[in-house]
């Protein structure tokens, strides 16, 4: 481990080192721009004697010392380079296979170390020569000082804005106080059992302990919340200089769709159009549309979309409109003349709206035509059958619509590339649904364009902010911040949600509270869409600045991520499986470093190197793709033949390509769960990467969410089922990834919370049933309260309220959003989460895959009409039953109190309070169940009333309200009466 506190060179990423006095090396004493001694010497060798940041000349004494030592040093370095290159060139084929035998536990592999040093030196030279800032020594210092943009270009592209201490300190204090109160509360609860209702008391205590554990998992990852701000102007000043080609990194966009009848082609077309019209260099944008259903409707709608883009893209860029999805732009209820000074805008907007309406007519005609499939299958315009007529057995298909095909917009300008992809599917192969489709796009894009960054979107999420990619590049292209960033996650925002957000579709608490907290630790979790990836992170590599596992596992603090000075003498044990995975990762890294020397080899040596078994087993049998994986800055060779690349792209999407490789296991989107997003981000964080949460003022992306109750519950069911699958897999955060100590403990706690929250449904449904039982039986889960107990209960409720208020204060979330989130936590917990737990165990342990079907009824054609649709699903039964039971319990409780007199009213209020707590939380569910006409599916009412009635009658039979009267007592009473 190098000395802590030594700055990192902004040019090569290495530590700047120490000078002769043992202090950090400083090249420029005016601005202290971090530059290592090697880069400083290289600048002098190239004739640059002025600072890259401020432009001031270097100190003359420093220049004299460098010139004196330059002759001997360069002679020795050249001699060493020749000897090392000769050794590497002679052993390049056998280096990987003999890696284990050459390495020793004490001193590592000297041959490997020499190879790494050689690679680093070549990499540094390439980076230095790629910098376009040319400062000649002959230029007077006065002229350099006037060059203000050069100084701005080297400023940070983003900054961290911590939450003010005045807001965060009270928040943390109340959390600690709440923990103390919880400890005292549980001490009282455990030491004061209720003997008359011991089973009910024990159940309530177990539930409360689980709720407290769940609260801790959710609360402490929010300990370090932060905000971030970006500087797009600085990014442009550095990478988009006037008169020079743009040096911004290229981005490959992934859009996934399956069934165009369920995912309307018009929505997908708007997403694609918003991508093509981005405020980003057109030669840096490529859009790949994955049609995993091989539908001819998707293909034909994309043909129409490409044609309409020739008109839409120049219109967007000419008038700088937002958003750049036509459906949502034209539906805005705003003054579209605001800030538009061009006289031609009104005329061109009217013409463009007419063109879009015609485009919609053509798309809707294709949809209407696709409603009924011909018996002989679909036929293309040239008369040949559509290859995807059999959606489960068809070849791979790739079609390039825009880009290199020569298509330009109506103004003659180049358009971004648009590619249609449908991977091959054959019976007998595992295709892994969305994760498999995304991995196919990773390989296709690597062969065709190989952009260093990837942005994936769902087909119903359009680009709402045309500068969204620039926002992400402020992190990913920052020399200091971006080195260890695996992805930049944007929050999800939605259109078409009812004003009150009845079912918490916006997930405001998660995106505006939890994700900000994670950003202060190791970064937000990946949520499946609106995410910009570093391609190298998807390939399973670790971050460049992270030391090897074998050296850092005993010295890296897994709580805070710092060096061993924070946790002295603490070593992280490794189990055999972790040791095996670490060895495989070291072997892959060795092969990668070896392959980076590929430019020095001829064709035969290149083919021999690429065919090494380590690469074939990891990435598959494609030399073109393997070559692309080692290009950190991306790109495709200019001499590459497009037809050859298309053939290779078809090869890498064949259904058997991933067999016996690491796809879905260690690289790409990870398989094994329907929520592949959580699993993929978790694996990256375990390797030591960090992620960034970017929240621009204008939302980057917007999508659609199901506002109907049944659809919303099924969406939550899918998420919860994925969490249960991860819990039952080898990737469970409870035991996975401890070996390297690269996942911080608070980050691990957050991931544990994402996989155990469905199990809260079991104590939650029991706790929601307890108030009704207490009302029906006359018993209670809490004994008669003493003064101390009353203080504890009051303190607990106050701490809960104050925690929520302070959280609202630093996050900016409204109290309505918090309450809606709390309500749907209960609604989802007693329905979707409960079914997910049982379905997950059936699927993972017994191999039984249970599906819950949804049958829709007709809705009214009105605003938010879908909100009032009632669809039958088994998920509706448990919460409906809880509602009826608690309502019956409240009626029975009041009836009993009326019969017993004044003494019964005191205990009644405590029971009724808990029962009303359940009813209030389930109230949005009750409104959704009633619909607009207050009608409910008969089967829901029947099942719920039946279960509630049986449950109530059983308890009445066990413990009726009317006391049993002894018959002998009645007889004696009768005989004593004087008739």
PDB file of C-alpha atoms in Angstrom, residues 472-690:
ATOM      1  CA  UNK A 472     -23.471  11.604 -16.660  1.00  0.00           C
ATOM      2  CA  UNK A 473     -20.214  12.399 -18.465  1.00  0.00           C
ATOM      3  CA  UNK A 474     -19.453  15.013 -15.811  1.00  0.00           C
ATOM      4  CA  UNK A 475     -18.785  12.031 -13.542  1.00  0.00           C
ATOM      5  CA  UNK A 476     -17.613   9.319 -15.916  1.00  0.00           C
ATOM      6  CA  UNK A 477     -15.142  11.519 -17.835  1.00  0.00           C
ATOM      7  CA  UNK A 478     -13.791  13.336 -14.804  1.00  0.00           C
ATOM      8  CA  UNK A 479     -10.133  12.204 -14.468  1.00  0.00           C
ATOM      9  CA  UNK A 480     -10.371  12.007 -10.699  1.00  0.00           C
ATOM     10  CA  UNK A 481     -13.956  10.937 -10.023  1.00  0.00           C
ATOM     11  CA  UNK A 482     -14.641   8.651 -12.984  1.00  0.00           C
ATOM     12  CA  UNK A 483     -11.809   6.174 -12.506  1.00  0.00           C
ATOM     13  CA  UNK A 484     -13.737   4.026 -10.016  1.00  0.00           C
ATOM     14  CA  UNK A 485     -17.317   4.693 -11.190  1.00  0.00           C
ATOM     15  CA  UNK A 486     -19.115   1.655 -12.607  1.00  0.00           C
ATOM     16  CA  UNK A 487     -22.377   3.455 -13.420  1.00  0.00           C
ATOM     17  CA  UNK A 488     -24.298   6.691 -13.003  1.00  0.00           C
ATOM     18  CA  UNK A 489     -27.893   6.107 -11.950  1.00  0.00           C
ATOM     19  CA  UNK A 490     -30.651   8.652 -12.601  1.00  0.00           C
ATOM     20  CA  UNK A 491     -33.891   8.697 -10.579  1.00  0.00           C
ATOM     21  CA  UNK A 492     -37.040   7.403 -12.211  1.00  0.00           C
ATOM     22  CA  UNK A 493     -39.766   9.950 -12.846  1.00  0.00           C
ATOM     23  CA  UNK A 494     -43.186   9.168 -14.274  1.00  0.00           C
ATOM     24  CA  UNK A 495     -45.957  10.676 -16.375  1.00  0.00           C
ATOM     25  CA  UNK A 496     -49.667   9.905 -16.177  1.00  0.00           C
ATOM     26  CA  UNK A 497     -49.879   9.275 -12.427  1.00  0.00           C
ATOM     27  CA  UNK A 498     -52.969  10.486 -10.577  1.00  0.00           C
ATOM     28  CA  UNK A 499     -52.529  13.669  -8.610  1.00  0.00           C
ATOM     29  CA  UNK A 500     -52.721  12.037  -5.197  1.00  0.00           C
ATOM     30  CA  UNK A 501     -50.421   9.162  -6.238  1.00  0.00           C
ATOM     31  CA  UNK A 502     -52.773   6.734  -4.515  1.00  0.00           C
ATOM     32  CA  UNK A 503     -50.487   3.694  -4.775  1.00  0.00           C
ATOM     33  CA  UNK A 504     -47.100   5.448  -4.342  1.00  0.00           C
ATOM     34  CA  UNK A 505     -46.132   4.844  -7.981  1.00  0.00           C
ATOM     35  CA  UNK A 506     -43.597   7.654  -7.929  1.00  0.00           C
ATOM     36  CA  UNK A 507     -41.545   5.918  -5.211  1.00  0.00           C
ATOM     37  CA  UNK A 508     -40.488   9.374  -4.070  1.00  0.00           C
ATOM     38  CA  UNK A 509     -39.185   8.231  -0.689  1.00  0.00           C
ATOM     39  CA  UNK A 510     -36.922   5.632  -2.292  1.00  0.00           C
ATOM     40  CA  UNK A 511     -35.538   7.873  -5.049  1.00  0.00           C
ATOM     41  CA  UNK A 512     -35.240  11.103  -3.025  1.00  0.00           C
ATOM     42  CA  UNK A 513     -34.258   9.723   0.384  1.00  0.00           C
ATOM     43  CA  UNK A 514     -32.783   6.217   0.275  1.00  0.00           C
ATOM     44  CA  UNK A 515     -30.775   6.716  -2.910  1.00  0.00           C
ATOM     45  CA  UNK A 516     -29.259   9.975  -1.631  1.00  0.00           C
ATOM     46  CA  UNK A 517     -28.159   8.124   1.472  1.00  0.00           C
ATOM     47  CA  UNK A 518     -26.526   5.351  -0.553  1.00  0.00           C
ATOM     48  CA  UNK A 519     -24.731   7.933  -2.699  1.00  0.00           C
ATOM     49  CA  UNK A 520     -22.822   8.968   0.410  1.00  0.00           C
ATOM     50  CA  UNK A 521     -21.558   5.421   1.009  1.00  0.00           C
ATOM     51  CA  UNK A 522     -20.642   3.442  -2.111  1.00  0.00           C
ATOM     52  CA  UNK A 523     -23.347   4.574  -4.474  1.00  0.00           C
ATOM     53  CA  UNK A 524     -26.986   3.902  -5.365  1.00  0.00           C
ATOM     54  CA  UNK A 525     -28.298   0.500  -6.395  1.00  0.00           C
ATOM     55  CA  UNK A 526     -29.009  -0.140 -10.060  1.00  0.00           C
ATOM     56  CA  UNK A 527     -32.766   0.115 -10.672  1.00  0.00           C
ATOM     57  CA  UNK A 528     -32.978  -1.359 -14.175  1.00  0.00           C
ATOM     58  CA  UNK A 529     -33.335   1.733 -16.369  1.00  0.00           C
ATOM     59  CA  UNK A 530     -31.930   5.248 -16.740  1.00  0.00           C
ATOM     60  CA  UNK A 531     -28.395   4.097 -15.969  1.00  0.00           C
ATOM     61  CA  UNK A 532     -25.102   4.891 -17.758  1.00  0.00           C
ATOM     62  CA  UNK A 533     -22.593   2.033 -17.402  1.00  0.00           C
ATOM     63  CA  UNK A 534     -18.849   1.916 -17.738  1.00  0.00           C
ATOM     64  CA  UNK A 535     -18.469  -0.923 -20.232  1.00  0.00           C
ATOM     65  CA  UNK A 536     -15.346  -2.202 -18.476  1.00  0.00           C
ATOM     66  CA  UNK A 537     -17.347  -2.721 -15.276  1.00  0.00           C
ATOM     67  CA  UNK A 538     -19.864  -4.855 -17.181  1.00  0.00           C
ATOM     68  CA  UNK A 539     -16.975  -7.045 -18.372  1.00  0.00           C
ATOM     69  CA  UNK A 540     -16.229  -8.079 -14.799  1.00  0.00           C
ATOM     70  CA  UNK A 541     -13.069  -6.028 -14.312  1.00  0.00           C
ATOM     71  CA  UNK A 542     -12.294  -4.302 -11.054  1.00  0.00           C
ATOM     72  CA  UNK A 543     -11.742  -0.542 -10.768  1.00  0.00           C
ATOM     73  CA  UNK A 544      -8.291   0.637 -11.969  1.00  0.00           C
ATOM     74  CA  UNK A 545      -7.307   2.157  -8.624  1.00  0.00           C
ATOM     75  CA  UNK A 546      -8.272  -0.898  -6.574  1.00  0.00           C
ATOM     76  CA  UNK A 547      -5.289  -3.005  -5.455  1.00  0.00           C
ATOM     77  CA  UNK A 548      -5.326  -6.756  -5.991  1.00  0.00           C
ATOM     78  CA  UNK A 549      -7.480  -8.787  -3.638  1.00  0.00           C
ATOM     79  CA  UNK A 550      -4.602 -10.833  -2.301  1.00  0.00           C
ATOM     80  CA  UNK A 551      -2.844  -7.689  -1.050  1.00  0.00           C
ATOM     81  CA  UNK A 552      -5.758  -5.602   0.098  1.00  0.00           C
ATOM     82  CA  UNK A 553      -8.072  -8.078   1.721  1.00  0.00           C
ATOM     83  CA  UNK A 554      -6.202  -7.838   5.022  1.00  0.00           C
ATOM     84  CA  UNK A 555      -5.638  -4.081   4.974  1.00  0.00           C
ATOM     85  CA  UNK A 556      -8.842  -2.559   3.624  1.00  0.00           C
ATOM     86  CA  UNK A 557     -11.512  -1.555   6.110  1.00  0.00           C
ATOM     87  CA  UNK A 558     -14.832  -3.010   4.990  1.00  0.00           C
ATOM     88  CA  UNK A 559     -16.821  -0.467   7.023  1.00  0.00           C
ATOM     89  CA  UNK A 560     -15.419   2.767   5.688  1.00  0.00           C
ATOM     90  CA  UNK A 561     -13.321   1.516   2.755  1.00  0.00           C
ATOM     91  CA  UNK A 562     -10.095   3.086   4.057  1.00  0.00           C
ATOM     92  CA  UNK A 563      -6.701   1.486   4.656  1.00  0.00           C
ATOM     93  CA  UNK A 564      -5.594  -0.678   7.566  1.00  0.00           C
ATOM     94  CA  UNK A 565      -4.830   2.339   9.760  1.00  0.00           C
ATOM     95  CA  UNK A 566      -8.574   2.509  10.485  1.00  0.00           C
ATOM     96  CA  UNK A 567      -8.821  -1.166  11.506  1.00  0.00           C
ATOM     97  CA  UNK A 568      -5.301  -2.235  12.644  1.00  0.00           C
ATOM     98  CA  UNK A 569      -4.500  -5.909  12.660  1.00  0.00           C
ATOM     99  CA  UNK A 570      -7.909  -6.935  11.369  1.00  0.00           C
ATOM    100  CA  UNK A 571      -7.905  -9.545   8.622  1.00  0.00           C
ATOM    101  CA  UNK A 572     -10.881 -10.711   6.621  1.00  0.00           C
ATOM    102  CA  UNK A 573     -11.079 -14.497   6.422  1.00  0.00           C
ATOM    103  CA  UNK A 574     -11.784 -16.161   3.122  1.00  0.00           C
ATOM    104  CA  UNK A 575     -13.752 -19.277   2.482  1.00  0.00           C
ATOM    105  CA  UNK A 576     -12.656 -21.710  -0.265  1.00  0.00           C
ATOM    106  CA  UNK A 577     -15.224 -20.411  -2.744  1.00  0.00           C
ATOM    107  CA  UNK A 578     -13.954 -16.844  -2.297  1.00  0.00           C
ATOM    108  CA  UNK A 579     -10.347 -17.993  -2.779  1.00  0.00           C
ATOM    109  CA  UNK A 580     -11.337 -19.769  -5.993  1.00  0.00           C
ATOM    110  CA  UNK A 581     -13.170 -16.716  -7.349  1.00  0.00           C
ATOM    111  CA  UNK A 582     -10.237 -14.472  -6.439  1.00  0.00           C
ATOM    112  CA  UNK A 583      -7.822 -16.797  -8.227  1.00  0.00           C
ATOM    113  CA  UNK A 584     -10.024 -16.823 -11.335  1.00  0.00           C
ATOM    114  CA  UNK A 585     -10.234 -13.035 -11.267  1.00  0.00           C
ATOM    115  CA  UNK A 586      -6.446 -12.705 -10.920  1.00  0.00           C
ATOM    116  CA  UNK A 587      -6.024 -15.101 -13.821  1.00  0.00           C
ATOM    117  CA  UNK A 588      -8.390 -13.049 -15.960  1.00  0.00           C
ATOM    118  CA  UNK A 589      -6.623  -9.804 -15.029  1.00  0.00           C
ATOM    119  CA  UNK A 590      -3.281 -11.354 -15.995  1.00  0.00           C
ATOM    120  CA  UNK A 591      -4.645 -12.355 -19.360  1.00  0.00           C
ATOM    121  CA  UNK A 592      -6.135  -8.921 -19.891  1.00  0.00           C
ATOM    122  CA  UNK A 593      -2.870  -7.128 -19.173  1.00  0.00           C
ATOM    123  CA  UNK A 594      -1.092  -9.503 -21.522  1.00  0.00           C
ATOM    124  CA  UNK A 595      -3.644  -8.894 -24.253  1.00  0.00           C
ATOM    125  CA  UNK A 596      -3.256  -5.130 -23.958  1.00  0.00           C
ATOM    126  CA  UNK A 597       0.079  -5.561 -25.740  1.00  0.00           C
ATOM    127  CA  UNK A 598      -1.839  -6.810 -28.789  1.00  0.00           C
ATOM    128  CA  UNK A 599      -0.747  -3.920 -30.997  1.00  0.00           C
ATOM    129  CA  UNK A 600       2.816  -5.292 -30.971  1.00  0.00           C
ATOM    130  CA  UNK A 601       1.911  -8.688 -32.446  1.00  0.00           C
ATOM    131  CA  UNK A 602       1.423  -9.867 -35.985  1.00  0.00           C
ATOM    132  CA  UNK A 603      -1.793 -11.580 -37.118  1.00  0.00           C
ATOM    133  CA  UNK A 604      -0.632 -15.097 -36.217  1.00  0.00           C
ATOM    134  CA  UNK A 605       0.509 -14.122 -32.721  1.00  0.00           C
ATOM    135  CA  UNK A 606      -2.667 -12.124 -32.236  1.00  0.00           C
ATOM    136  CA  UNK A 607      -4.891 -15.093 -33.096  1.00  0.00           C
ATOM    137  CA  UNK A 608      -2.847 -17.365 -30.852  1.00  0.00           C
ATOM    138  CA  UNK A 609      -3.128 -14.936 -27.962  1.00  0.00           C
ATOM    139  CA  UNK A 610      -6.852 -14.367 -28.329  1.00  0.00           C
ATOM    140  CA  UNK A 611      -7.529 -18.097 -28.499  1.00  0.00           C
ATOM    141  CA  UNK A 612      -6.160 -18.652 -25.015  1.00  0.00           C
ATOM    142  CA  UNK A 613      -8.612 -20.657 -23.001  1.00  0.00           C
ATOM    143  CA  UNK A 614      -8.976 -17.990 -20.328  1.00  0.00           C
ATOM    144  CA  UNK A 615     -10.584 -15.625 -22.797  1.00  0.00           C
ATOM    145  CA  UNK A 616     -12.704 -18.209 -24.547  1.00  0.00           C
ATOM    146  CA  UNK A 617     -14.122 -19.441 -21.266  1.00  0.00           C
ATOM    147  CA  UNK A 618     -14.826 -15.907 -20.140  1.00  0.00           C
ATOM    148  CA  UNK A 619     -16.068 -14.017 -23.190  1.00  0.00           C
ATOM    149  CA  UNK A 620     -16.906 -16.729 -25.736  1.00  0.00           C
ATOM    150  CA  UNK A 621     -15.518 -17.720 -29.121  1.00  0.00           C
ATOM    151  CA  UNK A 622     -15.240 -14.373 -30.881  1.00  0.00           C
ATOM    152  CA  UNK A 623     -11.838 -12.829 -31.497  1.00  0.00           C
ATOM    153  CA  UNK A 624     -13.401  -9.545 -32.635  1.00  0.00           C
ATOM    154  CA  UNK A 625     -15.398  -9.229 -29.432  1.00  0.00           C
ATOM    155  CA  UNK A 626     -12.440 -10.200 -27.217  1.00  0.00           C
ATOM    156  CA  UNK A 627     -10.321  -7.547 -28.911  1.00  0.00           C
ATOM    157  CA  UNK A 628     -13.001  -4.962 -28.156  1.00  0.00           C
ATOM    158  CA  UNK A 629     -13.040  -5.816 -24.423  1.00  0.00           C
ATOM    159  CA  UNK A 630      -9.479  -4.587 -23.901  1.00  0.00           C
ATOM    160  CA  UNK A 631     -10.041  -1.181 -25.512  1.00  0.00           C
ATOM    161  CA  UNK A 632     -10.724   1.059 -22.510  1.00  0.00           C
ATOM    162  CA  UNK A 633     -11.565   4.036 -24.702  1.00  0.00           C
ATOM    163  CA  UNK A 634     -13.720   1.961 -27.048  1.00  0.00           C
ATOM    164  CA  UNK A 635     -13.960   2.381 -30.774  1.00  0.00           C
ATOM    165  CA  UNK A 636     -13.716   0.132 -33.823  1.00  0.00           C
ATOM    166  CA  UNK A 637     -10.795  -0.010 -36.252  1.00  0.00           C
ATOM    167  CA  UNK A 638     -11.368   2.248 -39.259  1.00  0.00           C
ATOM    168  CA  UNK A 639     -10.174  -0.515 -41.558  1.00  0.00           C
ATOM    169  CA  UNK A 640     -12.872  -2.898 -40.316  1.00  0.00           C
ATOM    170  CA  UNK A 641     -15.192  -4.192 -43.030  1.00  0.00           C
ATOM    171  CA  UNK A 642     -18.851  -3.404 -42.114  1.00  0.00           C
ATOM    172  CA  UNK A 643     -20.144  -6.634 -43.674  1.00  0.00           C
ATOM    173  CA  UNK A 644     -17.612  -8.649 -41.677  1.00  0.00           C
ATOM    174  CA  UNK A 645     -18.633  -6.886 -38.490  1.00  0.00           C
ATOM    175  CA  UNK A 646     -22.312  -7.639 -39.140  1.00  0.00           C
ATOM    176  CA  UNK A 647     -21.504 -11.348 -39.589  1.00  0.00           C
ATOM    177  CA  UNK A 648     -19.550 -11.307 -36.346  1.00  0.00           C
ATOM    178  CA  UNK A 649     -22.431  -9.495 -34.613  1.00  0.00           C
ATOM    179  CA  UNK A 650     -24.822 -12.217 -35.790  1.00  0.00           C
ATOM    180  CA  UNK A 651     -22.428 -14.785 -34.351  1.00  0.00           C
ATOM    181  CA  UNK A 652     -22.267 -13.216 -30.888  1.00  0.00           C
ATOM    182  CA  UNK A 653     -26.084 -13.221 -30.530  1.00  0.00           C
ATOM    183  CA  UNK A 654     -26.439 -16.917 -31.367  1.00  0.00           C
ATOM    184  CA  UNK A 655     -28.282 -18.831 -28.659  1.00  0.00           C
ATOM    185  CA  UNK A 656     -25.315 -21.111 -27.919  1.00  0.00           C
ATOM    186  CA  UNK A 657     -22.688 -18.387 -27.656  1.00  0.00           C
ATOM    187  CA  UNK A 658     -22.914 -18.023 -23.870  1.00  0.00           C
ATOM    188  CA  UNK A 659     -22.558 -21.734 -23.125  1.00  0.00           C
ATOM    189  CA  UNK A 660     -19.548 -22.546 -20.931  1.00  0.00           C
ATOM    190  CA  UNK A 661     -18.674 -18.857 -20.534  1.00  0.00           C
ATOM    191  CA  UNK A 662     -18.900 -16.356 -17.702  1.00  0.00           C
ATOM    192  CA  UNK A 663     -21.822 -14.459 -19.234  1.00  0.00           C
ATOM    193  CA  UNK A 664     -24.514 -13.968 -16.623  1.00  0.00           C
ATOM    194  CA  UNK A 665     -22.216 -15.327 -13.906  1.00  0.00           C
ATOM    195  CA  UNK A 666     -19.411 -12.809 -13.615  1.00  0.00           C
ATOM    196  CA  UNK A 667     -19.804 -10.495 -16.624  1.00  0.00           C
ATOM    197  CA  UNK A 668     -22.715  -8.594 -18.132  1.00  0.00           C
ATOM    198  CA  UNK A 669     -26.165  -8.599 -16.584  1.00  0.00           C
ATOM    199  CA  UNK A 670     -26.210 -11.339 -13.931  1.00  0.00           C
ATOM    200  CA  UNK A 671     -28.682 -14.217 -14.216  1.00  0.00           C
ATOM    201  CA  UNK A 672     -30.551 -15.952 -11.418  1.00  0.00           C
ATOM    202  CA  UNK A 673     -33.285 -13.474 -10.538  1.00  0.00           C
ATOM    203  CA  UNK A 674     -36.152 -11.664 -12.235  1.00  0.00           C
ATOM    204  CA  UNK A 675     -34.690  -8.487 -10.689  1.00  0.00           C
ATOM    205  CA  UNK A 676     -31.395  -8.768 -12.538  1.00  0.00           C
ATOM    206  CA  UNK A 677     -30.748  -5.072 -11.915  1.00  0.00           C
ATOM    207  CA  UNK A 678     -30.117  -5.464  -8.170  1.00  0.00           C
ATOM    208  CA  UNK A 679     -27.894  -8.483  -8.753  1.00  0.00           C
ATOM    209  CA  UNK A 680     -25.826  -6.767 -11.454  1.00  0.00           C
ATOM    210  CA  UNK A 681     -25.172  -3.654  -9.370  1.00  0.00           C
ATOM    211  CA  UNK A 682     -24.395  -5.750  -6.297  1.00  0.00           C
ATOM    212  CA  UNK A 683     -21.689  -7.708  -8.120  1.00  0.00           C
ATOM    213  CA  UNK A 684     -20.047  -4.468  -9.297  1.00  0.00           C
ATOM    214  CA  UNK A 685     -20.009  -2.998  -5.806  1.00  0.00           C
ATOM    215  CA  UNK A 686     -18.501  -6.237  -4.477  1.00  0.00           C
ATOM    216  CA  UNK A 687     -15.594  -5.788  -6.900  1.00  0.00           C
ATOM    217  CA  UNK A 688     -14.838  -2.388  -5.399  1.00  0.00           C
ATOM    218  CA  UNK A 689     -16.569  -0.093  -7.875  1.00  0.00           C
ATOM    219  CA  UNK A 690     -18.681   2.811  -6.698  1.00  0.00           C
TER     220      UNK A 690
END
